[in-house]
Short mmCIF file of C-alpha atoms and ligand atoms in Angstrom, two decimals:
data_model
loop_
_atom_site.label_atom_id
_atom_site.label_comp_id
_atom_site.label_asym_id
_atom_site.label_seq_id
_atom_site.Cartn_x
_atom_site.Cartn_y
_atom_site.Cartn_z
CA UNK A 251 0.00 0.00 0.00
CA UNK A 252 1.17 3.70 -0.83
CA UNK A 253 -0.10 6.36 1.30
CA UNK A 254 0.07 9.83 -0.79
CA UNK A 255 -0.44 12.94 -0.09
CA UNK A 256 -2.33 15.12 -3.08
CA UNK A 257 -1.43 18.78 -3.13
CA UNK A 258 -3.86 20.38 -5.56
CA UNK A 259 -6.58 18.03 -4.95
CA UNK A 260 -8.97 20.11 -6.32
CA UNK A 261 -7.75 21.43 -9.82
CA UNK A 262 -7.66 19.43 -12.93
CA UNK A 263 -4.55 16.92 -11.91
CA UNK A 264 -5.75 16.76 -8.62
CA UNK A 265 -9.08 15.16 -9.47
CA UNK A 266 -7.72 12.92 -12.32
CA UNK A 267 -5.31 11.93 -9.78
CA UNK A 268 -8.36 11.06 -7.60
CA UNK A 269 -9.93 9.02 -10.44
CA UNK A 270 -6.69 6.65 -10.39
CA UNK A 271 -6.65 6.34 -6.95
CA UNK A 272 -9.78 5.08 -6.92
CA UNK A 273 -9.17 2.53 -9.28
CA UNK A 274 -6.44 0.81 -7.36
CA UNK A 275 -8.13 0.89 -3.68
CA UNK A 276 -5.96 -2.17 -2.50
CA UNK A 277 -2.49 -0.07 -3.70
CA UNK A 278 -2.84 3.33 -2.93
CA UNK A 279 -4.51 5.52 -0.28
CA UNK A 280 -5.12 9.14 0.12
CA UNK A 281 -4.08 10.08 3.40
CA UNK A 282 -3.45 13.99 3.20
CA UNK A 283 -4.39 16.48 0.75
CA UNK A 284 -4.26 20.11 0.17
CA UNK A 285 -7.26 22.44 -1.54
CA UNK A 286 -7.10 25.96 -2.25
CA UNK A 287 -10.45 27.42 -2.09
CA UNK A 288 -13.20 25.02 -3.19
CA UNK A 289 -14.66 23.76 -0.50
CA UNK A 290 -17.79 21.68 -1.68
CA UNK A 291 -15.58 19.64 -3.91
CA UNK A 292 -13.31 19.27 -1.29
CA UNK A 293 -15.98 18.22 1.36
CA UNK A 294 -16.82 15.25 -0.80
CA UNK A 295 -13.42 14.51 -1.34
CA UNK A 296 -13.34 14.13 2.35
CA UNK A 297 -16.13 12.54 3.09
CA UNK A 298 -14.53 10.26 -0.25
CA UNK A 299 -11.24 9.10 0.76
CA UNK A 300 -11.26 10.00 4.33
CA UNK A 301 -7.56 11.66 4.57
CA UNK A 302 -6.52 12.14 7.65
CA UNK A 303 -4.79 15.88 7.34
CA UNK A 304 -6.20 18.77 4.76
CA UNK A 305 -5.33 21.88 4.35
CA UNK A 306 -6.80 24.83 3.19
CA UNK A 307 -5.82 28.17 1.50
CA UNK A 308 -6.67 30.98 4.23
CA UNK A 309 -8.17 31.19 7.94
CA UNK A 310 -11.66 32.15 5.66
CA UNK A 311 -11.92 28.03 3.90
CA UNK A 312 -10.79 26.87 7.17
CA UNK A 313 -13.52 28.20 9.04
CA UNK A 314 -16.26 27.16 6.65
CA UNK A 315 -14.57 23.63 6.41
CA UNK A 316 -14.00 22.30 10.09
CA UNK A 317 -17.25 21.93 10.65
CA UNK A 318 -18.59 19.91 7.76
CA UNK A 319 -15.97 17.22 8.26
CA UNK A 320 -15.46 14.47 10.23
CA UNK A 321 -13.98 15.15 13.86
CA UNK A 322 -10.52 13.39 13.31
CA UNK A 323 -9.70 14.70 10.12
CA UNK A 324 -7.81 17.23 10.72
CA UNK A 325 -8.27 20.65 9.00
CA UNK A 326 -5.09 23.18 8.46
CA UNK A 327 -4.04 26.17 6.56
CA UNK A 328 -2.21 28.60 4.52
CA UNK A 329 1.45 27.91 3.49
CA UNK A 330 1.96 25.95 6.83
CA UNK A 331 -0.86 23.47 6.34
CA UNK A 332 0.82 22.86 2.54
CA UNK A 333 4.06 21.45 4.14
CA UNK A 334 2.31 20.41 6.84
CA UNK A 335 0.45 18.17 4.41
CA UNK A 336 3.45 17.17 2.65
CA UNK A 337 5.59 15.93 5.14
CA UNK A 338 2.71 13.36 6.92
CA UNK A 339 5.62 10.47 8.50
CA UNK A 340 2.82 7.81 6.88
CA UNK A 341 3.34 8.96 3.53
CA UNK A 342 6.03 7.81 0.53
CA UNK A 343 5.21 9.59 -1.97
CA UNK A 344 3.70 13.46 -2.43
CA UNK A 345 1.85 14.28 -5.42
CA UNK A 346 2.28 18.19 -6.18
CA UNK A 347 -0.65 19.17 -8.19
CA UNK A 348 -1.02 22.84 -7.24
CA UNK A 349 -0.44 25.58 -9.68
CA UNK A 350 2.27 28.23 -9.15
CA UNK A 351 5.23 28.87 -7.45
CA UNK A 352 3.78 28.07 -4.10
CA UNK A 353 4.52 24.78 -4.55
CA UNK A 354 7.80 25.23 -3.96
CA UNK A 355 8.28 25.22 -0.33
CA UNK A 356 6.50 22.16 0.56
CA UNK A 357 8.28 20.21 -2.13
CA UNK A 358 11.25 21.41 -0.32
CA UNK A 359 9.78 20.40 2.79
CA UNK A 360 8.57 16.89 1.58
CA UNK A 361 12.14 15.95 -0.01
CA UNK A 362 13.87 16.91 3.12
CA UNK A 363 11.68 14.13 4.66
CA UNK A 364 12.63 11.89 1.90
CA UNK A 365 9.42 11.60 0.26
CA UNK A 366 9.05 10.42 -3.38
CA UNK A 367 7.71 13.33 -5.27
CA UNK A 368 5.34 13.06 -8.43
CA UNK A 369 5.74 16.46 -9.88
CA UNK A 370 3.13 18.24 -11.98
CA UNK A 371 3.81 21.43 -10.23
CA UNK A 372 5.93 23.06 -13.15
CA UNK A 373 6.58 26.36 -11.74
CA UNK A 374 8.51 24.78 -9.11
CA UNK A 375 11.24 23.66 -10.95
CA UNK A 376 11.09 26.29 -13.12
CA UNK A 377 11.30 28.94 -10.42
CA UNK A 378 14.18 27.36 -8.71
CA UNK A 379 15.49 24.21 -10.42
CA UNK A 380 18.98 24.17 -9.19
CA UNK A 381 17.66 24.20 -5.36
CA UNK A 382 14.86 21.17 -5.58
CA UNK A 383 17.01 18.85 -8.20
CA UNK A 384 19.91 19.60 -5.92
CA UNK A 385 17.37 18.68 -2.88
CA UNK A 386 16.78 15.99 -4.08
CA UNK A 387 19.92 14.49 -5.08
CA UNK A 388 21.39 14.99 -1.85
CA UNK A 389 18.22 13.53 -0.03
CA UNK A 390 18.26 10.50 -2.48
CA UNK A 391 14.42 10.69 -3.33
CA UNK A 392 13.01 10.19 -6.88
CA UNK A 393 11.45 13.26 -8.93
CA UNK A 394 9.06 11.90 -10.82
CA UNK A 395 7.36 13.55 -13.78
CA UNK A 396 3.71 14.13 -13.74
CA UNK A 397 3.46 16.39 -17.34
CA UNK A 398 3.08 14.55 -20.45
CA UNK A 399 5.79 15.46 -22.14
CA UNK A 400 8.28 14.51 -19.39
CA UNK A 401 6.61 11.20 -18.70
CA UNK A 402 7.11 10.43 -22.15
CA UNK A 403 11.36 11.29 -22.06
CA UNK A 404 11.23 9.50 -18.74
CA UNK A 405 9.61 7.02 -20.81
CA UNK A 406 11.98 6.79 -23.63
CA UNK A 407 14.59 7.05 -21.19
CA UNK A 408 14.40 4.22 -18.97
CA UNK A 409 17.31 1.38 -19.73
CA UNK A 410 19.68 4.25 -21.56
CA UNK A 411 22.57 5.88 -21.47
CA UNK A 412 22.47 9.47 -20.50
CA UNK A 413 25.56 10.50 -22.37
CA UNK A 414 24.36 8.48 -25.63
CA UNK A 415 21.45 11.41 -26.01
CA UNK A 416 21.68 13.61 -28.72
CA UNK A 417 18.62 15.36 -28.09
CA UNK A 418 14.77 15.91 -26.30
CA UNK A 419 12.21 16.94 -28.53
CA UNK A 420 9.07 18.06 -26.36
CA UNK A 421 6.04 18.25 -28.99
CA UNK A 422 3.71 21.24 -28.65
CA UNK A 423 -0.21 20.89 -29.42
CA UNK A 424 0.00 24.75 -30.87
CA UNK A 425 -3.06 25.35 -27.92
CA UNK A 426 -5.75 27.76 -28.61
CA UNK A 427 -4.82 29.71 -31.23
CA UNK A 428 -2.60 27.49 -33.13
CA UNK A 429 -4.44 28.58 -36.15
CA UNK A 430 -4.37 32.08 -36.31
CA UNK A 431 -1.56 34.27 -37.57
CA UNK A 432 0.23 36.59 -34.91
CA UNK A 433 -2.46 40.08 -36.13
CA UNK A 434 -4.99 37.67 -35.86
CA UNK A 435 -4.06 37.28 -32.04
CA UNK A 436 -4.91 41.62 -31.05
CA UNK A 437 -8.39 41.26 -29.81
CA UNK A 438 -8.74 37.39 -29.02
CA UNK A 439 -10.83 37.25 -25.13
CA UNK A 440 -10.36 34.87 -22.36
CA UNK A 441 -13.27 32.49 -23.83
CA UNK A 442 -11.39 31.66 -26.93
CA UNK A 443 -8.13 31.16 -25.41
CA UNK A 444 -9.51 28.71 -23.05
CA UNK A 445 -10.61 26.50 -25.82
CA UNK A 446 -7.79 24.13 -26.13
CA UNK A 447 -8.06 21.84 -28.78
CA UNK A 448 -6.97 18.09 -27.00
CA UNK A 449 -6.60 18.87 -23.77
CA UNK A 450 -9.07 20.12 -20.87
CA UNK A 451 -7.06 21.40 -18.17
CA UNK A 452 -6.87 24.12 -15.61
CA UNK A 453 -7.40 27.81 -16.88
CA UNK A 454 -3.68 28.65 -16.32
CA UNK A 455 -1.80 25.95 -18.43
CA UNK A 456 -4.83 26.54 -21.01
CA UNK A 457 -3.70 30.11 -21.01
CA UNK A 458 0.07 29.16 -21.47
CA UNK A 459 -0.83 26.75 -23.99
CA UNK A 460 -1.78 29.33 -26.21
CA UNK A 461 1.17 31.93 -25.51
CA UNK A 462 3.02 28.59 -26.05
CA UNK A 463 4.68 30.18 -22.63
CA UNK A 464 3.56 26.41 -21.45
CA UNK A 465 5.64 24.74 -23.54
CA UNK A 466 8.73 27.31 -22.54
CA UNK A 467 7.94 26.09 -19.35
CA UNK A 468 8.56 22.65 -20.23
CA UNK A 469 11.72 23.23 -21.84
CA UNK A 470 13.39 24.99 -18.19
CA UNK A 471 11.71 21.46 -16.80
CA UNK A 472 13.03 19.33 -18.54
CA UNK A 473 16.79 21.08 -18.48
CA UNK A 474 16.28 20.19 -14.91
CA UNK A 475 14.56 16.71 -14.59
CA UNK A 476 17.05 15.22 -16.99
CA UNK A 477 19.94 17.41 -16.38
CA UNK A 478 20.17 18.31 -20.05
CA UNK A 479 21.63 21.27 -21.65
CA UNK A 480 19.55 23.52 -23.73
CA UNK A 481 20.84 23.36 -27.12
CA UNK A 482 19.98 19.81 -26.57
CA UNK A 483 16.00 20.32 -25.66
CA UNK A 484 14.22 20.83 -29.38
CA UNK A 485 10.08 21.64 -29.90
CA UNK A 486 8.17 20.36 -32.34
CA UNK A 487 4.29 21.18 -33.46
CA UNK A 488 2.35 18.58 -33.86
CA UNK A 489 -1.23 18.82 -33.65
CA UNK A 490 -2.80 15.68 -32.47
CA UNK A 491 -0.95 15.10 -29.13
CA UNK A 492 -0.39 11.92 -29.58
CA UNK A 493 3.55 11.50 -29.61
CA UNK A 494 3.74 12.67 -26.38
CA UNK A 495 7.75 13.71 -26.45
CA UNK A 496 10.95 12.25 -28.20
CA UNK A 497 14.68 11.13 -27.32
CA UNK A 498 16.98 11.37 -30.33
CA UNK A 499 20.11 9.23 -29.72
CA UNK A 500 23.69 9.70 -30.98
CA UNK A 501 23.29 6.64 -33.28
CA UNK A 502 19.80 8.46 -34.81
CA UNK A 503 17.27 5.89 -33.40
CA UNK A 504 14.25 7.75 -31.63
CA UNK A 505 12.62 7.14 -29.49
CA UNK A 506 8.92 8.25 -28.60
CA UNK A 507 6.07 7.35 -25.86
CA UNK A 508 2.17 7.43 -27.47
CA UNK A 509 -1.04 7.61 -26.60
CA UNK A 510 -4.65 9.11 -26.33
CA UNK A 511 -3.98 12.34 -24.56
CA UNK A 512 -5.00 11.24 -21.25
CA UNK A 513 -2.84 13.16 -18.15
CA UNK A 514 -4.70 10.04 -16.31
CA UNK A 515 -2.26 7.80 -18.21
CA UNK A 516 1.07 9.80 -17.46
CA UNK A 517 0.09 10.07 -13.48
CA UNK A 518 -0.87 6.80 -12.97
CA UNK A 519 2.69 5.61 -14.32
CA UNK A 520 4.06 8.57 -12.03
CA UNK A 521 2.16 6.35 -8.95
CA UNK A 522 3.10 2.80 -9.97
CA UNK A 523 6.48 3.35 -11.69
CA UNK A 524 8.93 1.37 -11.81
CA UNK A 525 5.77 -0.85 -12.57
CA UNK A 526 2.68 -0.14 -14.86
CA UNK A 527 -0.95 -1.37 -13.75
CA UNK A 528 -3.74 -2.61 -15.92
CA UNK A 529 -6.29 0.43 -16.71
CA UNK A 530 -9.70 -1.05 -17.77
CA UNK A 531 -11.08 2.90 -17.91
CA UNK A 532 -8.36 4.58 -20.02
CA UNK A 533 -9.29 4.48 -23.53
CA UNK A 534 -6.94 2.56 -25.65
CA UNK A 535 -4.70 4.45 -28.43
CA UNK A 536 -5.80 3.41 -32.13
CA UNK A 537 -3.76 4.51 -34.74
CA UNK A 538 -5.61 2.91 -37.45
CA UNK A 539 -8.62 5.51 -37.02
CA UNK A 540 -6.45 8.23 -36.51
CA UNK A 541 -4.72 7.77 -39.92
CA UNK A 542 -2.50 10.66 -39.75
CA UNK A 543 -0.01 12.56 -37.81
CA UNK A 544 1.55 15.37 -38.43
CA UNK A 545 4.60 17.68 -37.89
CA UNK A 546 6.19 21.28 -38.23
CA UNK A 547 9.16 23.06 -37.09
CA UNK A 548 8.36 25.63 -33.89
CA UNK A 549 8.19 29.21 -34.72
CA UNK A 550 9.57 31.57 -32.63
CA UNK A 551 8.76 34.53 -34.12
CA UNK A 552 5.21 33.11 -33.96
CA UNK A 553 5.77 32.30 -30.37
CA UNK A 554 7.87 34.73 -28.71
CA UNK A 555 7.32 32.81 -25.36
CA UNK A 556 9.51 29.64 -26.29
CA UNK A 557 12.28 31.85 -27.22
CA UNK A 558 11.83 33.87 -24.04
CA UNK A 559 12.20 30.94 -22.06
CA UNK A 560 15.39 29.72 -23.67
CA UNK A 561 16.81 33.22 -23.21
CA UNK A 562 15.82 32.37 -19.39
CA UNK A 563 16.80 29.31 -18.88
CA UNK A 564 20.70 30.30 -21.20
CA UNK A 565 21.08 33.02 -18.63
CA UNK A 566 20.07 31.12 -15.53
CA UNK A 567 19.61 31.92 -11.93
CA UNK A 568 17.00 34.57 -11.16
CA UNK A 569 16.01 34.71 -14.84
CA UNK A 570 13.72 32.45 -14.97
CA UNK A 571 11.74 33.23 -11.63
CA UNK A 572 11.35 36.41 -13.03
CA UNK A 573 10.14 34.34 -16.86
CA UNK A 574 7.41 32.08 -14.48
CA UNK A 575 6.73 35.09 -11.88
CA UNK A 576 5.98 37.70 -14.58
CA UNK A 577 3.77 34.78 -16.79
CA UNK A 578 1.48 33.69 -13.48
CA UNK A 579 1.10 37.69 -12.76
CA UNK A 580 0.07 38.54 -16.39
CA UNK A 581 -2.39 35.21 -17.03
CA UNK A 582 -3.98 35.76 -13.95
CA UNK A 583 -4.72 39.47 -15.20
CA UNK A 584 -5.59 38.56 -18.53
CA UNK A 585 -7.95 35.96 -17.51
CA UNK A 586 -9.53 39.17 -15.67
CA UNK A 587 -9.83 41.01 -18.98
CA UNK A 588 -7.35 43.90 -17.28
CA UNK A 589 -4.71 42.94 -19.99
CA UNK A 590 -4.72 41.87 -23.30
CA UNK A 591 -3.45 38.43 -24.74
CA UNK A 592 -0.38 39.49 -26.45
CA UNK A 593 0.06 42.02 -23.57
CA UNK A 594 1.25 38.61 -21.27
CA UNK A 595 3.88 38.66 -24.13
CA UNK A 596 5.22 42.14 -24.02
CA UNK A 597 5.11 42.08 -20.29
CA UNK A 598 6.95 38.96 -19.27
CA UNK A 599 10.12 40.67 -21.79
CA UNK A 600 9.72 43.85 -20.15
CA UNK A 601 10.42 42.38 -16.45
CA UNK A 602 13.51 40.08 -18.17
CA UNK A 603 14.64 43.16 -19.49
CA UNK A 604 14.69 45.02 -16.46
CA UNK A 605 16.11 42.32 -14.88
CA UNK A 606 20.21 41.35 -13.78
CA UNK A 607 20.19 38.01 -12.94
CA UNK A 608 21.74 36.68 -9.54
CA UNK A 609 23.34 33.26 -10.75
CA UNK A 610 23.33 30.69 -8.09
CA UNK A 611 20.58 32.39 -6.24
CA UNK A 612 19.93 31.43 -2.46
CA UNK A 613 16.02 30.06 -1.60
CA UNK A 614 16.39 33.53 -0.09
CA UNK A 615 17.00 35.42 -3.19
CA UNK A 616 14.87 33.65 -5.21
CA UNK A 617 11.47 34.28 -3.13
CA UNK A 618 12.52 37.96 -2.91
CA UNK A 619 12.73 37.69 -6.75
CA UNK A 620 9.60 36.11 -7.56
CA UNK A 621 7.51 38.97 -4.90
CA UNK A 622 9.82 41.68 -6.62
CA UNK A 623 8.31 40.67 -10.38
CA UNK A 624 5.23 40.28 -9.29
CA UNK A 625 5.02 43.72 -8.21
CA UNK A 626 6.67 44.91 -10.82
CA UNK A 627 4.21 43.55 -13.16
CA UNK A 628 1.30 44.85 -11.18
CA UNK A 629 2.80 48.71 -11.24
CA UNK A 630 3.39 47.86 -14.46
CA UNK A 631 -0.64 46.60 -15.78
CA UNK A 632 -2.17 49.49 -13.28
P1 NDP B 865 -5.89 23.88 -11.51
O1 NDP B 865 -6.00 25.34 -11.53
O2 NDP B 865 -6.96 23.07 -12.14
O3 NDP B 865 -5.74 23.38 -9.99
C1 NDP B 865 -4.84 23.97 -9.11
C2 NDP B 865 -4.99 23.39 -7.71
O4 NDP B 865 -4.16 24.14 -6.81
C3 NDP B 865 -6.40 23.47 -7.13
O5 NDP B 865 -6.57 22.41 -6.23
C4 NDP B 865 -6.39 24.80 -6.40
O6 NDP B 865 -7.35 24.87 -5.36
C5 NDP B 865 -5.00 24.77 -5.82
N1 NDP B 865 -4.44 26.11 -5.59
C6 NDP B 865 -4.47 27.16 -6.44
N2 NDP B 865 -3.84 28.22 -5.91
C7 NDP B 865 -3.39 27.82 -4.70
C8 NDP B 865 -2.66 28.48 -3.65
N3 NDP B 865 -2.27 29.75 -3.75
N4 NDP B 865 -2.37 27.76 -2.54
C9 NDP B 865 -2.76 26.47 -2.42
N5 NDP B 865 -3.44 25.80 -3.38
C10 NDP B 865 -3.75 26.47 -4.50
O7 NDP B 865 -4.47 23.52 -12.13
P2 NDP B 865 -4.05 22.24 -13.00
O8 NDP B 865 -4.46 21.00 -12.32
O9 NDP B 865 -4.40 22.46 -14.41
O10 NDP B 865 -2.46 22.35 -12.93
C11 NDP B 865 -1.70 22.01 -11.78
C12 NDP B 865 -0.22 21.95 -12.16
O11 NDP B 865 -0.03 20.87 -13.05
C13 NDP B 865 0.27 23.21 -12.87
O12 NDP B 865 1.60 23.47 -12.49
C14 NDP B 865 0.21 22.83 -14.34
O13 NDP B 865 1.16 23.52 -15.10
C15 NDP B 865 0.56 21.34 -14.26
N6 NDP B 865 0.04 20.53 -15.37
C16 NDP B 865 -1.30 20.46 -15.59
C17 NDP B 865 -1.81 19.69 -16.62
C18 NDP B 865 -3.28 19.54 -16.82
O14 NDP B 865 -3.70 18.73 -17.66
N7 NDP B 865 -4.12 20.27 -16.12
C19 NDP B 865 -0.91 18.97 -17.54
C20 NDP B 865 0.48 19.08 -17.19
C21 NDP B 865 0.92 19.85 -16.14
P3 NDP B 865 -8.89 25.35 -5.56
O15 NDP B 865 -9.31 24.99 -6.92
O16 NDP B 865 -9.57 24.57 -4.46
O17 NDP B 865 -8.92 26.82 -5.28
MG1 MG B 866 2.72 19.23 -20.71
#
């Protein structure tokens, strides 16, 4: 039996994590989990899986929580509760499945207790790769990948030699707007950019999808999940997301991982690895009806986001805190309508720009960094 502990347990990775859990009662049990602010769904969650610890986001969800639950679960909050919840002594392995750079302190807190950690939580190693893959080396404890595109290297990776890899080559769906020229892109609103075209996920990612910011994302996490340099990560379009992600090797054999794009598929192996379970529920991949796939190089001119985050990730240290810091400030106000969609653009290079790196930054530095570019962006949009 694995006891986990879900942070996020309400968002879109949270709940599909909840859907394999349930499948595999005799293997895996929830026994803490984290919410932010919805507290019906959590309530059933509760009343669900019975955990035994969850946290909330403020004092307010605390107060309406405690008491609609069960006297001996036990209800915290804020940034304490988090790592509270992800350092439970019962649990192996901590699922991080909250959005944002608050994730990183209790995935700091949970590898320092030597807790296996399934990562979907992208902005945490984006925001301070060097300190968590460091972390974790030195505490011995697995990171495992959660996102598609890393499950898929992981994948391709298993039984290899690092040293024979010529490259990565993380595919990109295109998102939203995929089909639209960059004047097409001036007035586009929230409700259009949320319709992603294979995947339904949280309003965030959907967002970063279409800046293809998402995907920039991706590139910083995989420079640090597979210690690989960045002339070495390559992106490539391709429309069905169905090649999840590619390993070229020095000898030219590639290697890809497929299938239906399910993030149910990519957790559960993130749960069971080094084994894989049977999934009755998942469906089943079939190439024959899907007749074609196809391919086309990454624009960066198209996507100014992917190049931003290169530019990030070649400078290192504080660079890209201020990349993820400035994106989560500028999606959160353009899914307010207070700034446009190619406005998340101009702002994220205006706060680079502004910015001199601190290379080698302390945990320190790096929180003072991320608050710093979020206000700058805010003085910036008002
Ligand atoms: P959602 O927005 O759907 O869910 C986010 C979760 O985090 C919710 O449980 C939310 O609580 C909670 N939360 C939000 N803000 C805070 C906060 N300040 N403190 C504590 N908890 C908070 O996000 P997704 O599930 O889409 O994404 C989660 C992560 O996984 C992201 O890093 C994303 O990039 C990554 N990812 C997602 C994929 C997907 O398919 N969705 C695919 C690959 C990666 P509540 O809703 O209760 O307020
Ligand atoms: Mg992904």
């Amino acid at each position: 039996m694995k006891h986990i502990s879900l942070l996020g347990a309400t968002g879109s990775i949270g709940t599909q994590t909840l859907d394999v859990i349930r499948q595999f009662p005799k293997q895996f049990s929830l026994e803490a989990m984290s919410v932010g602010r919805n507290i019906d769904l959590a309530i059933e969650q509760i009343h669900e899986f019975k955990p035994s610890v969850v946290s909330v986001m403020s004092k307010t969800e605390y107060d309406k929580l405690v008491h609609q639950v069960p006297s001996d679960t036990k209800i915290v909050w804020g940034n304490e509760g988090l790592s509270e919840v992800a350092t439970i002594s019962k649990v192996s392995i901590v699922v991080n499945a909250v959005i944002g750079s608050v994730g990183l302190a209790p995935t700091l807190a949970a590898i320092r207790e030597g807790k296996t950690i399934a990562i979907a939580n992208k902005e945490t190693l984006v925001t301070a790769g060097h300190i968590v893959t460091n972390e974790a080396k030195r505490a011995n404890v697995p990171l495992l990948p959660v996102d598609s595109e890393h499950s898929a290297i992981f994948q391709a990776l298993q039984g290899e030699q690092k040293s024979e890899i010529d490259k990565l080559i993380l595919t990109a769906s295109g998102g939203s707007f995929r089909d639209r020229s960059r004047s097409d892109l001036k007035d586009v609103t929230v409700q259009e950019a949320l319709q992603h075209p294979n995947w339904s996920m949280g309003a965030k990612i959907t967002i970063d999808s279409a800046t293809m910011m998402n995907k920039g994302l991706e590139i910083i996490e995989a420079h640090w999940l597979f210690d690989i340099p960045y002339e070495k990560i390559d992106v490539l379009l391709h429309k069905e997301s169905i090649i999840h992600s590619m390993v070229e090797y020095i000898d030219g054999s590639v290697i890809a991982q497929l299938g239906t794009p399910d993030m149910k598929v990519p957790i559960q192996y993130a749960l069971t690895y080094p084994n894989r379970f049977q999934n009755f529920t998942n469906e089943r991949l079939r190439l024959s009806e899907i007749g074609q796939l196809h391919f086309q190089a990454m624009d960066v001119e198209r996507y100014r986001c992917v190049e931003f985050a290169y530019e990030a990730g070649r400078i290192g240290g504080t660079m890209p805190t201020v990349l993820n810091a400035a994106n989560e400030v500028a999606v959160s106000y353009f899914l307010q309508n207070r700034l446009s969609f190619l406005g998340i653009e101009s702002v994220i290079e205006q706060a680079m720009t502004e910015h001199e790196a601190i290379q080698q930054p302390s945990l320190e530095e790096i929180v003072a960094v991320d608050l710093e570019t979020r206000q700058f962006i805010d003085t910036l949009i008002k």
